[in-house]
C-alpha cells in the first residue's frame, strides 16, 4: 500500500525524523539511505542512555517475536555506532506496513545518539550491507516493495520545514519540471552513480573517477577537495577553519550556486541553501558543502535534498531527481 510519512527536521537541521509505529509503539527514526539497518533505542539500554528518547519495549508489543540469537553492530562514517540483538515486529510508516520486520534492539549506542534527537535509524540502502548476523536482515523498503504500486521511495526534505518520504509513487506536488534518472550501481550497497564534474559560477572542473551516493542520513554535501576548494575560492571571506572543522565565511556573504553531475544529468544547489549554521567566531557561518576528505565517493546528503526531490527506484535500480 503506497503512502507518505512526514519528515521533520530537528531544530538544527542535522537530521529529519519520521514517526514509525513498531508493534503499536511510535518512535521517531532517522531515515538513512546510506545504511541498511533498522535499529531502535530499547529497554536493553542503560537507563541513563534511555533518557530523552522514546524507547521500544518488546514486552509491551503483542506482535513482537524474539530473535535474540541474531546480533548486530554498526559503525558509521562519522565515528558513531550502535549494537544489540534482534526480534521481529509489525512496522508501519505512513500508509505502508510490513509484518515480521527484523527490528534491531540497541543494547549499546554511542554518545552522539544519546545526545541526538532521534530514537534510532531506518536504513534505506541495499540489504546487502545489513549488519545482522548470522543472517543479514531485509530492509523495511525491501520487505514493503511487493505491496507498493512501484518499487520506489522518494525523499522531500525542504530546509527548516516539514518534508516527507513517499513510498510506492512519486508526488508531483513536491517538485517542478521533470524527474531525470541515472542508473545506480548497488555493488557497494549504496544508491551510487558516477559523479565526474562540477561547476561553480563560470568555473567548471573534473572529478574524474568519482562517484556519488545520495545519503539522507548525512546532513551536509561532502565532495572532492578539488570542487570544494574551487567553491570557496569564490567566497571572498572563506577560510578552512580547524576550530570549526571545515570551511567558514562571513554570514553576510551571498554564496554562489554549485552544480555537479549525477550520471549524465546536472544537479544544482542554490547558494542560498549553503549557509548551514553559525560557526564559532562571531559573525561567521559554516558551509553546507564541505570536503569528503580522502576517497573518491561524494556524499550528497540533506543539503542536496533541501533543493531537490530525490527518487530511489529499485527497478533498475536508478536514482532520479527534480528541483523541489
Ligand atoms: O556518518 C554519516 C551518516 N551517519 C548516518 C547515521 C547516523 C550518524 C551519521 N555520514 C558521514 C559522515 C562523515 C563522513 C562521511 C559520511 O563520509 C566521509 O566523512
Tab-separated table of C-alpha atoms and ligand atoms in Angstrom:
chain	number	residue	atom	x	y	z
A	1	UNK	CA	0.000	0.000	0.000
A	2	UNK	CA	1.515	3.305	-1.115
A	3	UNK	CA	1.927	6.054	1.448
A	4	UNK	CA	3.680	9.151	2.647
A	5	UNK	CA	5.124	9.955	6.054
A	6	UNK	CA	6.096	13.367	7.404
A	7	UNK	CA	9.815	14.027	7.879
A	8	UNK	CA	10.519	16.778	10.419
A	9	UNK	CA	13.903	18.500	10.671
A	10	UNK	CA	15.386	18.733	14.161
A	11	UNK	CA	15.946	22.367	15.317
A	12	UNK	CA	19.499	22.421	13.891
A	13	UNK	CA	18.599	20.766	10.548
A	14	UNK	CA	21.029	17.957	11.414
A	15	UNK	CA	18.551	15.185	10.672
A	16	UNK	CA	14.959	14.609	9.573
A	17	UNK	CA	12.893	12.365	11.848
A	18	UNK	CA	9.907	10.259	10.812
A	19	UNK	CA	7.307	8.766	13.208
A	20	UNK	CA	7.317	4.965	12.840
A	21	UNK	CA	4.903	2.573	14.553
A	22	UNK	CA	6.547	-0.673	15.754
A	23	UNK	CA	4.174	-3.106	17.440
A	24	UNK	CA	1.966	-0.124	18.246
A	25	UNK	CA	4.793	1.902	19.804
A	26	UNK	CA	5.735	5.132	17.971
A	27	UNK	CA	9.416	6.107	17.690
A	28	UNK	CA	10.936	8.957	15.672
A	29	UNK	CA	13.553	7.443	13.357
A	30	UNK	CA	16.267	8.915	11.137
A	31	UNK	CA	15.639	7.521	7.619
A	32	UNK	CA	19.077	6.770	6.173
A	33	UNK	CA	19.592	5.850	2.510
A	34	UNK	CA	23.294	5.362	3.372
A	35	UNK	CA	22.804	2.314	5.634
A	36	UNK	CA	20.574	-0.765	5.807
A	37	UNK	CA	19.846	-1.458	9.488
A	38	UNK	CA	16.561	-0.644	11.259
A	39	UNK	CA	17.597	-0.174	14.874
A	40	UNK	CA	15.847	1.387	17.853
A	41	UNK	CA	16.510	2.647	21.370
A	42	UNK	CA	15.282	-0.225	23.558
A	43	UNK	CA	14.782	-1.200	27.180
A	44	UNK	CA	18.043	-3.182	26.842
A	45	UNK	CA	19.967	0.117	27.089
A	46	UNK	CA	21.202	1.519	30.391
A	47	UNK	CA	18.562	3.754	31.963
A	48	UNK	CA	20.849	6.781	31.565
A	49	UNK	CA	21.224	6.134	27.824
A	50	UNK	CA	17.419	5.900	27.525
A	51	UNK	CA	16.863	9.419	28.921
A	52	UNK	CA	15.219	11.857	26.500
A	53	UNK	CA	14.225	9.229	23.937
A	54	UNK	CA	11.182	7.175	23.013
A	55	UNK	CA	12.049	3.597	23.984
A	56	UNK	CA	10.889	0.407	22.265
A	57	UNK	CA	9.781	-2.118	24.883
A	58	UNK	CA	9.294	-5.505	23.219
A	59	UNK	CA	7.424	-6.794	26.291
A	60	UNK	CA	4.632	-4.292	25.541
A	61	UNK	CA	4.137	-5.473	21.957
A	62	UNK	CA	1.762	-8.389	21.363
A	63	UNK	CA	3.250	-8.924	17.882
A	64	UNK	CA	6.917	-9.000	18.917
A	65	UNK	CA	8.778	-12.234	18.239
A	66	UNK	CA	12.156	-12.861	19.850
A	67	UNK	CA	15.195	-13.435	17.594
A	68	UNK	CA	17.868	-12.805	20.224
A	69	UNK	CA	20.077	-15.421	18.506
A	70	UNK	CA	20.720	-12.728	15.913
A	71	UNK	CA	23.039	-9.849	16.760
A	72	UNK	CA	24.102	-6.660	15.019
A	73	UNK	CA	26.790	-3.992	15.258
A	74	UNK	CA	27.171	-0.913	13.050
A	75	UNK	CA	29.787	1.835	12.718
A	76	UNK	CA	29.003	4.971	10.690
A	77	UNK	CA	31.485	7.111	8.743
A	78	UNK	CA	31.188	9.921	11.324
A	79	UNK	CA	32.507	7.549	14.011
A	80	UNK	CA	29.171	6.927	15.720
A	81	UNK	CA	27.817	3.424	16.209
A	82	UNK	CA	25.376	1.062	17.937
A	83	UNK	CA	24.904	-2.659	18.587
A	84	UNK	CA	22.483	-5.179	20.089
A	85	UNK	CA	20.194	-8.130	19.434
A	86	UNK	CA	17.120	-8.717	17.222
A	87	UNK	CA	13.456	-9.549	17.105
A	88	UNK	CA	10.632	-9.125	14.612
A	89	UNK	CA	7.536	-6.952	14.793
A	90	UNK	CA	4.968	-5.175	12.618
A	91	UNK	CA	6.139	-1.795	11.283
A	92	UNK	CA	4.000	0.984	9.789
A	93	UNK	CA	5.361	4.110	8.033
A	94	UNK	CA	2.632	6.464	6.804
A	95	UNK	CA	0.275	4.142	4.941
A	96	UNK	CA	2.816	1.368	4.294
A	97	UNK	CA	3.015	-1.667	6.621
A	98	UNK	CA	5.327	-4.656	6.895
A	99	UNK	CA	4.658	-7.667	9.100
A	100	UNK	CA	7.558	-9.549	10.652
A	101	UNK	CA	10.173	-6.814	10.018
A	102	UNK	CA	13.502	-7.535	11.723
A	103	UNK	CA	13.888	-4.927	14.483
A	104	UNK	CA	17.411	-4.374	15.796
A	105	UNK	CA	17.205	-3.608	19.540
A	106	UNK	CA	20.108	-1.495	20.753
A	107	UNK	CA	21.815	-2.510	23.984
A	108	UNK	CA	24.676	-0.069	23.250
A	109	UNK	CA	24.702	3.282	21.427
A	110	UNK	CA	27.477	5.873	21.069
A	111	UNK	CA	27.194	9.246	22.804
A	112	UNK	CA	26.106	11.248	19.751
A	113	UNK	CA	22.911	9.146	19.588
A	114	UNK	CA	22.197	9.663	23.316
A	115	UNK	CA	22.519	13.454	22.863
A	116	UNK	CA	20.712	13.399	19.476
A	117	UNK	CA	17.005	13.855	18.853
A	118	UNK	CA	16.254	10.521	17.181
A	119	UNK	CA	15.126	7.172	18.637
A	120	UNK	CA	17.046	5.084	16.090
A	121	UNK	CA	17.536	4.651	12.373
A	122	UNK	CA	15.613	3.128	9.478
A	123	UNK	CA	18.067	2.064	6.783
A	124	UNK	CA	17.075	2.520	3.129
A	125	UNK	CA	20.295	1.385	1.420
A	126	UNK	CA	20.552	-2.092	-0.134
A	127	UNK	CA	20.059	-5.060	2.191
A	128	UNK	CA	23.491	-6.410	1.146
A	129	UNK	CA	25.080	-4.087	3.739
A	130	UNK	CA	22.801	-5.000	6.642
A	131	UNK	CA	24.927	-5.963	9.690
A	132	UNK	CA	22.693	-8.632	11.312
A	133	UNK	CA	24.472	-11.935	11.946
A	134	UNK	CA	24.420	-14.871	11.346
A	135	UNK	CA	21.898	-13.963	8.602
A	136	UNK	CA	21.576	-10.380	7.213
A	137	UNK	CA	18.083	-8.871	7.506
A	138	UNK	CA	15.997	-7.274	4.741
A	139	UNK	CA	15.275	-3.549	4.955
A	140	UNK	CA	11.778	-2.208	5.533
A	141	UNK	CA	11.754	-0.957	1.922
A	142	UNK	CA	12.783	-4.362	0.522
A	143	UNK	CA	10.032	-6.041	2.554
A	144	UNK	CA	7.469	-3.389	1.525
A	145	UNK	CA	8.134	-3.475	-2.226
A	146	UNK	CA	5.634	-6.246	-3.026
A	147	UNK	CA	2.840	-4.108	-1.529
A	148	UNK	CA	3.766	-0.925	-3.440
A	149	UNK	CA	2.475	0.154	-6.868
A	150	UNK	CA	6.087	0.934	-7.858
A	151	UNK	CA	9.189	-0.360	-6.013
A	152	UNK	CA	10.378	3.119	-5.092
A	153	UNK	CA	10.629	5.622	-2.269
A	154	UNK	CA	11.220	9.366	-2.564
A	155	UNK	CA	12.696	11.968	-0.227
A	156	UNK	CA	11.316	15.510	0.036
A	157	UNK	CA	13.450	17.337	2.626
A	158	UNK	CA	12.969	21.122	2.441
A	159	UNK	CA	15.132	23.227	4.763
A	160	UNK	CA	13.678	24.365	8.107
A	161	UNK	CA	10.219	22.894	7.479
A	162	UNK	CA	8.428	19.529	7.389
A	163	UNK	CA	9.086	17.293	4.377
A	164	UNK	CA	8.095	13.718	3.588
A	165	UNK	CA	9.128	10.252	2.496
A	166	UNK	CA	6.820	8.860	-0.206
A	167	UNK	CA	6.527	5.102	-0.777
A	168	UNK	CA	5.234	3.437	-3.986
A	169	UNK	CA	4.675	6.575	-6.069
A	170	UNK	CA	6.260	9.961	-6.687
A	171	UNK	CA	4.299	13.102	-5.733
A	172	UNK	CA	4.358	15.789	-8.431
A	173	UNK	CA	3.264	18.444	-5.917
A	174	UNK	CA	6.741	18.192	-4.351
A	175	UNK	CA	8.863	19.093	-7.407
A	176	UNK	CA	8.890	21.267	-10.528
A	177	UNK	CA	9.950	20.275	-14.027
A	178	UNK	CA	10.766	16.683	-14.963
A	179	UNK	CA	12.381	13.932	-12.965
A	180	UNK	CA	15.650	12.809	-14.594
A	181	UNK	CA	17.123	9.382	-13.796
A	182	UNK	CA	20.554	7.735	-13.677
A	183	UNK	CA	21.400	4.027	-13.444
A	184	UNK	CA	22.556	3.038	-9.946
A	185	UNK	CA	25.494	0.703	-9.212
A	186	UNK	CA	24.413	-1.039	-5.980
A	187	UNK	CA	27.568	-3.190	-5.698
A	188	UNK	CA	28.730	-1.244	-2.602
A	189	UNK	CA	25.214	-1.355	-1.110
A	190	UNK	CA	24.585	2.353	-1.778
A	191	UNK	CA	22.431	4.340	-4.205
A	192	UNK	CA	25.632	5.125	-6.121
A	193	UNK	CA	26.284	6.593	-9.584
A	194	UNK	CA	29.117	8.345	-11.491
A	195	UNK	CA	29.664	11.985	-10.492
A	196	UNK	CA	32.591	13.222	-12.557
A	197	UNK	CA	32.259	17.007	-12.896
A	198	UNK	CA	31.217	20.176	-11.072
A	199	UNK	CA	30.572	23.835	-11.839
A	200	UNK	CA	30.770	26.894	-9.578
A	201	UNK	CA	29.900	30.175	-11.272
A	202	UNK	CA	31.905	30.164	-14.527
A	203	UNK	CA	34.440	27.646	-13.175
A	204	UNK	CA	33.941	24.058	-14.335
A	205	UNK	CA	36.035	21.207	-13.074
A	206	UNK	CA	36.615	17.484	-13.323
A	207	UNK	CA	36.020	14.913	-10.585
A	208	UNK	CA	37.414	12.154	-12.772
A	209	UNK	CA	36.705	8.675	-11.431
A	210	UNK	CA	34.411	9.999	-8.694
A	211	UNK	CA	31.064	8.544	-7.816
A	212	UNK	CA	28.325	9.982	-5.638
A	213	UNK	CA	25.779	8.497	-3.281
A	214	UNK	CA	22.516	10.078	-2.210
A	215	UNK	CA	22.601	9.766	1.565
A	216	UNK	CA	19.584	11.036	3.516
A	217	UNK	CA	21.395	10.166	6.782
A	218	UNK	CA	24.225	12.626	6.138
A	219	UNK	CA	23.476	16.253	6.935
A	220	UNK	CA	25.784	18.036	4.527
A	221	UNK	CA	27.112	17.675	0.991
A	222	UNK	CA	30.627	16.209	1.196
A	223	UNK	CA	32.589	16.465	-2.056
A	224	UNK	CA	36.013	16.152	-3.622
A	225	UNK	CA	38.568	18.650	-2.296
A	226	UNK	CA	39.003	19.982	-5.840
A	227	UNK	CA	35.365	21.013	-6.066
A	228	UNK	CA	35.122	22.335	-2.507
A	229	UNK	CA	38.245	24.500	-2.702
A	230	UNK	CA	37.056	25.853	-6.077
A	231	UNK	CA	33.717	26.674	-4.460
A	232	UNK	CA	35.113	28.624	-1.501
A	233	UNK	CA	37.643	30.421	-3.754
A	234	UNK	CA	34.540	32.258	-4.954
A	235	UNK	CA	33.600	33.260	-1.391
A	236	UNK	CA	35.915	36.155	-0.535
A	237	UNK	CA	35.810	35.799	3.261
A	238	UNK	CA	36.018	31.979	3.316
A	239	UNK	CA	38.681	30.031	5.188
A	240	UNK	CA	39.127	26.404	6.144
A	241	UNK	CA	38.817	26.524	9.941
A	242	UNK	CA	40.462	23.861	12.095
A	243	UNK	CA	38.373	25.122	15.018
A	244	UNK	CA	35.097	24.614	13.213
A	245	UNK	CA	36.200	21.534	11.260
A	246	UNK	CA	35.557	22.939	7.798
A	247	UNK	CA	35.034	25.998	5.611
A	248	UNK	CA	33.532	29.087	7.302
A	249	UNK	CA	32.751	32.567	5.964
A	250	UNK	CA	31.104	35.884	6.901
A	251	UNK	CA	27.406	35.236	7.462
A	252	UNK	CA	26.622	38.285	5.284
A	253	UNK	CA	28.106	36.675	2.153
A	254	UNK	CA	25.977	35.958	-0.899
A	255	UNK	CA	27.067	32.409	-1.726
A	256	UNK	CA	27.388	31.025	-5.281
A	257	UNK	CA	25.362	28.057	-6.525
A	258	UNK	CA	27.121	24.736	-7.058
A	259	UNK	CA	26.238	22.234	-9.784
A	260	UNK	CA	27.524	18.690	-10.199
A	261	UNK	CA	26.976	15.668	-12.408
A	262	UNK	CA	24.669	12.875	-11.338
A	263	UNK	CA	25.334	10.415	-14.149
A	264	UNK	CA	24.675	12.419	-17.345
A	265	UNK	CA	22.368	14.834	-15.502
A	266	UNK	CA	23.284	18.071	-13.699
A	267	UNK	CA	22.074	18.834	-10.185
A	268	UNK	CA	22.205	22.315	-8.641
A	269	UNK	CA	22.144	23.561	-5.052
A	270	UNK	CA	21.410	27.298	-4.834
A	271	UNK	CA	23.900	29.303	-2.796
A	272	UNK	CA	21.094	30.459	-0.513
A	273	UNK	CA	20.864	26.900	0.878
A	274	UNK	CA	24.603	26.568	1.523
A	275	UNK	CA	24.788	28.817	4.603
A	276	UNK	CA	24.261	25.917	7.024
A	277	UNK	CA	24.789	27.228	10.551
A	278	UNK	CA	26.610	29.755	12.689
A	279	UNK	CA	30.279	28.959	13.380
A	280	UNK	CA	32.426	29.571	16.455
A	281	UNK	CA	33.686	33.106	15.731
A	282	UNK	CA	31.091	35.889	15.929
A	283	UNK	CA	29.573	36.717	12.545
A	284	UNK	CA	30.982	33.596	10.865
A	285	UNK	CA	28.908	30.817	9.341
A	286	UNK	CA	29.621	27.159	8.462
A	287	UNK	CA	29.117	25.907	4.932
A	288	UNK	CA	26.696	23.166	3.896
A	289	UNK	CA	29.249	21.978	1.312
A	290	UNK	CA	32.414	20.531	2.817
A	291	UNK	CA	35.286	18.259	1.814
A	292	UNK	CA	34.709	14.498	1.906
A	293	UNK	CA	38.404	14.113	2.764
A	294	UNK	CA	40.056	11.079	1.218
A	295	UNK	CA	38.449	8.725	-1.265
A	296	UNK	CA	36.540	9.243	-4.489
A	297	UNK	CA	32.932	8.941	-3.302
A	298	UNK	CA	30.950	12.174	-2.893
A	299	UNK	CA	28.214	12.134	-0.253
A	300	UNK	CA	25.106	14.038	-1.361
A	301	UNK	CA	23.228	14.494	1.914
A	302	UNK	CA	20.305	16.552	3.182
A	303	UNK	CA	21.653	19.894	1.857
A	304	UNK	CA	21.323	18.408	-1.678
A	305	UNK	CA	17.790	17.207	-0.895
A	306	UNK	CA	16.871	20.630	0.523
A	307	UNK	CA	16.794	21.721	-3.126
A	308	UNK	CA	15.929	18.504	-4.960
A	309	UNK	CA	13.233	15.816	-4.692
A	310	UNK	CA	15.105	12.501	-4.730
A	311	UNK	CA	13.616	9.261	-6.117
A	312	UNK	CA	15.137	5.898	-5.209
A	313	UNK	CA	13.750	3.320	-7.661
A	314	UNK	CA	14.602	-0.338	-7.064
A	315	UNK	CA	13.555	-1.369	-10.602
A	316	UNK	CA	16.806	-0.862	-12.464
A	317	UNK	CA	17.888	0.287	-9.908
A	318	UNK	CA	18.021	4.021	-10.638
A	319	UNK	CA	18.130	7.388	-8.874
A	320	UNK	CA	16.097	10.344	-10.107
A	321	UNK	CA	15.768	13.971	-9.067
A	322	UNK	CA	13.998	17.215	-9.892
A	323	UNK	CA	14.068	20.682	-8.393
A	324	UNK	CA	11.823	20.816	-5.329
B	1	LIG	O1	28.165	9.145	9.136
B	1	LIG	C1	27.431	9.653	8.327
B	1	LIG	C2	25.938	9.469	8.402
B	1	LIG	N1	25.511	8.815	9.638
B	1	LIG	C3	24.196	8.214	9.437
B	1	LIG	C4	23.709	7.545	10.689
B	1	LIG	C5	23.702	8.495	11.853
B	1	LIG	C6	25.073	9.121	12.031
B	1	LIG	C7	25.538	9.780	10.760
B	1	LIG	N2	27.820	10.428	7.311
B	1	LIG	C8	29.153	10.763	7.063
B	1	LIG	C9	29.874	11.469	7.988
B	1	LIG	C10	31.206	11.827	7.719
B	1	LIG	C11	31.779	11.430	6.515
B	1	LIG	C12	31.036	10.726	5.601
B	1	LIG	C13	29.710	10.384	5.857
B	1	LIG	O2	31.808	10.478	4.514
B	1	LIG	C14	33.095	10.998	4.777
B	1	LIG	O3	33.037	11.653	6.032
